[in-house]
Amino acid sequence: MRRKPHPIRNLFLVVAAALALVATVGAWRTFTVDGDEAVAQMDAPERDYLKRLGRLDRGMSREEVEAVLGPASSWTGLGADEEGAWLEVPGAPLARITVYIDHGAASRVRWMKMGHFTYRFDLPPRSELISED
């Protein structure tokens, strides 16, 4: 004997399938839009913040990074390495900027805005250490 489908259960299944689809599309966009495409997705306040990230150099200490970006939301120690997270990005809800500090020196940055883009870059060498030939 077959049971009749329950309307609440069917509604729950439809809602769950829709949420799974939205989450999948958001994750796909987050991880596939990067580089120049990510910059094209940014609005004016995000591009201004990107200029601030451009003031970071490879080899900066934790304190120097915070002097440029402001205090981090959190720091996570990973042995000799650290990750600083900034969750308060102007004009970018659901965004997180992570600065990686390897053995006391900043080395790379990842900016992830859920459903929009992931922008990663290695920090350039410190300006004062570049010698002119």
Coordinates of N, CA and C in Angstrom, one line a residue:
M1 N 0.8 -1.2 0.0 CA 0.0 0.0 0.0 C 0.9 1.3 0.0
R2 N 0.7 2.1 -0.9 CA 1.4 3.4 -1.1 C 0.9 4.4 -0.1
R3 N 1.8 5.2 0.5 CA 1.4 6.3 1.3 C 1.2 7.5 0.4
K4 N 0.3 8.3 0.8 CA 0.1 9.6 0.1 C 1.2 10.6 0.5
P5 N 1.7 11.3 -0.5 CA 2.8 12.3 -0.2 C 2.2 13.4 0.6
H6 N 2.9 13.8 1.6 CA 2.5 14.8 2.5 C 2.9 16.2 2.0
P7 N 2.0 17.2 1.9 CA 2.3 18.5 1.3 C 3.4 19.2 2.0
I8 N 3.5 19.1 3.3 CA 4.6 19.8 4.1 C 5.9 19.2 3.7
R9 N 6.0 17.9 3.6 CA 7.2 17.2 3.2 C 7.7 17.6 1.8
N10 N 6.7 17.7 0.9 CA 7.0 18.1 -0.5 C 7.5 19.5 -0.5
L11 N 6.9 20.4 0.2 CA 7.3 21.8 0.3 C 8.7 21.9 0.9
F12 N 9.0 21.1 1.9 CA 10.4 21.1 2.5 C 11.4 20.6 1.5
L13 N 11.1 19.6 0.7 CA 12.0 19.1 -0.3 C 12.3 20.1 -1.4
V14 N 11.2 20.8 -1.8 CA 11.4 21.9 -2.8 C 12.3 23.0 -2.3
V15 N 12.0 23.4 -1.1 CA 12.8 24.5 -0.5 C 14.2 24.1 -0.3
A16 N 14.5 22.9 0.1 CA 15.8 22.3 0.3 C 16.6 22.3 -1.0
A17 N 15.9 21.8 -2.1 CA 16.5 21.7 -3.4 C 16.9 23.1 -3.9
A18 N 16.0 24.1 -3.7 CA 16.3 25.5 -4.1 C 17.5 26.1 -3.4
L19 N 17.5 25.9 -2.0 CA 18.6 26.3 -1.3 C 20.0 25.7 -1.7
A20 N 19.9 24.4 -2.0 CA 21.1 23.7 -2.4 C 21.6 24.3 -3.8
L21 N 20.6 24.6 -4.7 CA 21.0 25.2 -6.0 C 21.6 26.5 -5.8
V22 N 21.0 27.4 -4.9 CA 21.6 28.7 -4.7 C 23.0 28.6 -4.1
A23 N 23.2 27.7 -3.1 CA 24.5 27.5 -2.5 C 25.5 27.0 -3.5
T24 N 25.1 26.2 -4.4 CA 26.0 25.6 -5.4 C 26.5 26.7 -6.4
V25 N 25.5 27.5 -6.9 CA 25.8 28.6 -7.8 C 26.7 29.6 -7.1
G26 N 26.4 30.0 -5.9 CA 27.2 30.9 -5.1 C 28.7 30.4 -4.9
A27 N 28.8 29.2 -4.5 CA 30.1 28.6 -4.4 C 30.9 28.6 -5.7
W28 N 30.2 28.2 -6.8 CA 30.9 28.1 -8.1 C 31.4 29.5 -8.5
R29 N 30.5 30.5 -8.3 CA 31.0 31.9 -8.6 C 32.1 32.4 -7.7
T30 N 32.0 32.0 -6.4 CA 33.1 32.5 -5.5 C 34.5 31.9 -5.9
F31 N 34.5 30.7 -6.3 CA 35.8 30.0 -6.6 C 36.2 30.1 -8.1
T32 N 35.3 30.5 -9.0 CA 35.8 30.5 -10.4 C 36.0 31.9 -10.9
V33 N 35.5 32.9 -10.2 CA 35.7 34.3 -10.7 C 36.9 34.8 -9.9
D34 N 38.0 35.0 -10.6 CA 39.3 35.5 -9.9 C 40.1 36.4 -10.9
G35 N 41.2 36.9 -10.4 CA 42.1 37.7 -11.2 C 41.4 39.0 -11.7
D36 N 41.5 39.3 -13.0 CA 41.0 40.5 -13.6 C 39.4 40.4 -13.5
E37 N 38.8 39.2 -13.6 CA 37.4 39.1 -13.6 C 36.9 39.6 -12.2
A38 N 37.7 39.2 -11.1 CA 37.3 39.7 -9.8 C 37.3 41.2 -9.6
V39 N 38.3 41.8 -10.2 CA 38.4 43.3 -10.1 C 37.3 43.9 -10.9
A40 N 36.9 43.3 -12.0 CA 35.7 43.8 -12.8 C 34.4 43.7 -12.0
Q41 N 34.3 42.7 -11.1 CA 33.1 42.5 -10.2 C 33.1 43.5 -9.1
M42 N 34.2 44.1 -8.7 CA 34.2 45.0 -7.6 C 33.5 46.4 -7.9
D43 N 32.9 46.9 -6.8 CA 32.3 48.2 -7.0 C 33.3 49.3 -6.5
A44 N 32.9 50.5 -6.5 CA 33.8 51.6 -6.2 C 34.4 51.5 -4.8
P45 N 33.6 51.2 -3.7 CA 34.3 51.1 -2.4 C 35.2 49.9 -2.3
E46 N 34.9 48.9 -3.0 CA 35.8 47.7 -3.0 C 37.1 48.0 -3.7
R47 N 37.0 48.7 -4.8 CA 38.3 49.1 -5.5 C 39.1 50.1 -4.7
D48 N 38.5 50.9 -3.9 CA 39.2 51.8 -3.0 C 40.0 50.9 -2.0
Y49 N 39.3 49.9 -1.5 CA 39.9 49.0 -0.5 C 41.1 48.2 -1.2
L50 N 40.9 47.9 -2.4 CA 41.9 47.2 -3.2 C 43.2 48.0 -3.3
K51 N 43.0 49.4 -3.4 CA 44.2 50.3 -3.4 C 44.9 50.2 -2.1
R52 N 44.1 50.1 -1.0 CA 44.7 50.0 0.3 C 45.5 48.7 0.4
L53 N 45.0 47.6 -0.1 CA 45.8 46.4 -0.1 C 47.0 46.5 -0.9
G54 N 47.0 47.3 -2.0 CA 48.2 47.6 -2.8 C 49.3 48.2 -2.0
R55 N 49.1 48.8 -0.9 CA 50.1 49.4 -0.1 C 50.9 48.4 0.8
L56 N 50.4 47.1 0.8 CA 51.1 46.1 1.5 C 52.3 45.6 0.7
D57 N 53.4 45.3 1.4 CA 54.6 44.7 0.8 C 55.0 43.4 1.4
R58 N 55.7 42.6 0.6 CA 56.2 41.3 1.2 C 57.2 41.6 2.3
G59 N 57.1 40.9 3.4 CA 58.1 41.1 4.4 C 57.5 42.0 5.6
M60 N 56.4 42.6 5.4 CA 55.8 43.5 6.5 C 55.5 42.6 7.7
S61 N 55.7 43.2 8.8 CA 55.3 42.5 10.1 C 53.8 42.6 10.3
R62 N 53.4 41.9 11.3 CA 51.9 41.9 11.7 C 51.5 43.3 12.0
E63 N 52.3 44.0 12.8 CA 52.0 45.4 13.2 C 52.0 46.3 12.0
E64 N 52.9 46.2 11.0 CA 52.9 47.0 9.8 C 51.6 46.8 8.9
V65 N 51.2 45.5 8.9 CA 50.0 45.2 8.1 C 48.8 45.8 8.8
E66 N 48.7 45.7 10.1 CA 47.6 46.4 10.8 C 47.6 47.9 10.7
A67 N 48.8 48.5 10.6 CA 48.9 49.9 10.4 C 48.2 50.3 9.0
V68 N 48.3 49.5 8.0 CA 47.8 49.8 6.7 C 46.3 49.5 6.7
L69 N 45.9 48.3 7.2 CA 44.5 47.8 7.0 C 43.6 48.1 8.2
G70 N 44.2 48.5 9.3 CA 43.4 48.6 10.6 C 43.5 47.3 11.4
P71 N 43.0 47.3 12.6 CA 43.1 46.0 13.4 C 42.3 44.9 12.7
A72 N 42.9 43.7 12.8 CA 42.3 42.5 12.2 C 41.2 42.1 13.1
S73 N 40.2 41.4 12.5 CA 39.1 40.8 13.3 C 39.6 39.6 14.1
S74 N 40.6 38.9 13.6 CA 41.2 37.8 14.3 C 42.6 37.4 13.7
W75 N 43.4 36.8 14.6 CA 44.7 36.2 14.1 C 44.7 34.8 14.5
T76 N 45.1 33.9 13.6 CA 45.2 32.5 13.9 C 46.7 32.1 13.7
G77 N 47.2 31.5 14.8 CA 48.6 31.1 14.8 C 48.7 29.7 14.2
L78 N 49.6 29.5 13.2 CA 49.8 28.2 12.6 C 51.3 27.8 12.7
G79 N 51.7 27.6 13.9 CA 53.1 27.3 14.2 C 53.9 28.6 14.0
A80 N 54.9 28.7 13.1 CA 55.7 29.9 12.9 C 54.9 30.8 12.0
D81 N 53.8 30.4 11.4 CA 53.0 31.3 10.5 C 51.7 31.8 11.2
E82 N 51.1 32.8 10.6 CA 49.9 33.4 11.1 C 49.0 33.8 9.9
E83 N 47.7 33.8 10.2 CA 46.7 34.3 9.3 C 45.9 35.4 10.0
G84 N 45.9 36.6 9.4 CA 45.1 37.7 9.9 C 43.8 37.8 9.0
A85 N 42.7 37.9 9.7 CA 41.4 38.0 9.0 C 40.7 39.3 9.2
W86 N 40.3 40.0 8.2 CA 39.5 41.2 8.2 C 38.1 40.9 7.7
L87 N 37.1 41.1 8.6 CA 35.8 40.8 8.2 C 34.9 42.0 7.9
E88 N 35.4 43.1 8.3 CA 34.7 44.4 8.1 C 35.2 45.1 6.9
V89 N 34.8 44.7 5.7 CA 35.3 45.3 4.4 C 34.2 46.3 4.0
P90 N 34.5 47.5 3.9 CA 33.5 48.5 3.5 C 32.8 48.2 2.2
G91 N 31.5 48.2 2.2 CA 30.7 47.9 1.0 C 30.7 46.5 0.5
A92 N 31.2 45.6 1.4 CA 31.3 44.2 1.0 C 30.8 43.2 2.1
P93 N 29.5 43.1 2.3 CA 29.1 42.1 3.3 C 29.4 40.7 2.8
L94 N 29.6 39.8 3.7 CA 30.0 38.4 3.4 C 31.4 38.4 2.7
A95 N 32.2 39.3 3.1 CA 33.6 39.3 2.5 C 34.6 39.0 3.6
R96 N 35.7 38.4 3.3 CA 36.8 38.2 4.2 C 38.1 38.4 3.5
I97 N 39.0 39.2 4.1 CA 40.3 39.3 3.6 C 41.3 38.7 4.5
T98 N 42.1 37.8 4.0 CA 43.1 37.1 4.8 C 44.5 37.5 4.3
V99 N 45.4 37.9 5.3 CA 46.8 38.2 5.0 C 47.6 37.0 5.7
Y100 N 48.4 36.4 4.9 CA 49.2 35.3 5.4 C 50.6 35.8 5.8
I101 N 51.0 35.5 7.0 CA 52.3 35.9 7.5 C 53.1 34.7 7.7
D102 N 54.2 34.5 6.9 CA 55.0 33.3 7.0 C 56.3 33.7 7.7
H103 N 56.6 33.0 8.8 CA 57.8 33.3 9.6 C 58.0 34.8 9.9
G104 N 56.9 35.4 10.3 CA 56.9 36.8 10.7 C 56.9 37.9 9.6
A105 N 56.7 37.4 8.4 CA 56.8 38.4 7.3 C 55.6 38.1 6.3
A106 N 54.8 39.2 6.0 CA 53.7 39.0 5.1 C 54.1 38.5 3.8
S107 N 53.3 37.6 3.2 CA 53.7 37.0 1.9 C 52.6 37.1 0.9
R108 N 51.3 36.9 1.3 CA 50.2 36.8 0.3 C 48.9 37.3 0.9
V109 N 47.9 37.6 0.0 CA 46.6 38.0 0.4 C 45.6 37.3 -0.4
R110 N 44.4 37.0 0.3 CA 43.3 36.4 -0.3 C 42.0 37.2 0.1
W111 N 41.3 37.7 -0.9 CA 40.0 38.4 -0.6 C 38.9 37.5 -1.2
M112 N 38.0 37.1 -0.4 CA 36.9 36.2 -0.8 C 35.6 36.9 -0.5
K113 N 34.8 37.2 -1.5 CA 33.5 37.7 -1.3 C 32.5 36.6 -1.7
M114 N 31.8 36.1 -0.8 CA 30.9 34.9 -1.1 C 29.9 35.2 -2.2
G115 N 29.8 34.4 -3.1 CA 28.9 34.5 -4.2 C 29.4 35.4 -5.3
H116 N 30.6 36.0 -5.2 CA 31.0 37.0 -6.2 C 32.4 36.7 -6.8
F117 N 33.4 36.6 -5.9 CA 34.8 36.3 -6.4 C 35.7 35.9 -5.3
T118 N 36.9 35.4 -5.7 CA 38.0 35.2 -4.9 C 39.2 35.9 -5.6
Y119 N 39.9 36.8 -4.9 CA 41.0 37.5 -5.5 C 42.2 37.2 -4.6
R120 N 43.2 36.6 -5.3 CA 44.5 36.3 -4.6 C 45.7 36.9 -5.2
F121 N 46.7 37.3 -4.4 CA 47.9 37.8 -5.0 C 49.0 37.6 -4.0
D122 N 50.2 37.4 -4.6 CA 51.4 37.4 -3.7 C 51.9 38.8 -3.6
L123 N 52.3 39.2 -2.4 CA 52.8 40.6 -2.2 C 54.1 40.8 -2.9
P124 N 54.3 42.0 -3.4 CA 55.5 42.4 -4.1 C 56.6 42.6 -3.0
P125 N 57.9 42.5 -3.4 CA 59.0 42.8 -2.5 C 58.9 44.2 -1.9
R126 N 59.4 44.3 -0.7 CA 59.4 45.6 0.0 C 60.0 46.7 -0.8
S127 N 59.4 47.8 -0.9 CA 59.8 48.9 -1.7 C 61.2 49.4 -1.4
E128 N 61.5 49.5 -0.1 CA 62.8 50.0 0.3 C 64.0 49.0 0.0
L129 N 63.6 47.7 -0.2 CA 64.7 46.7 -0.5 C 65.0 46.6 -2.0
I130 N 64.2 47.2 -2.8 CA 64.5 47.1 -4.3 C 65.6 48.1 -4.6
S131 N 66.6 47.5 -5.2 CA 67.8 48.3 -5.6 C 67.7 48.7 -7.1
E132 N 68.1 49.9 -7.4 CA 68.1 50.4 -8.7 C 69.4 50.0 -9.4
D133 N 69.3 49.5 -10.6 CA 70.5 49.1 -11.3 C 71.0 50.2 -12.2

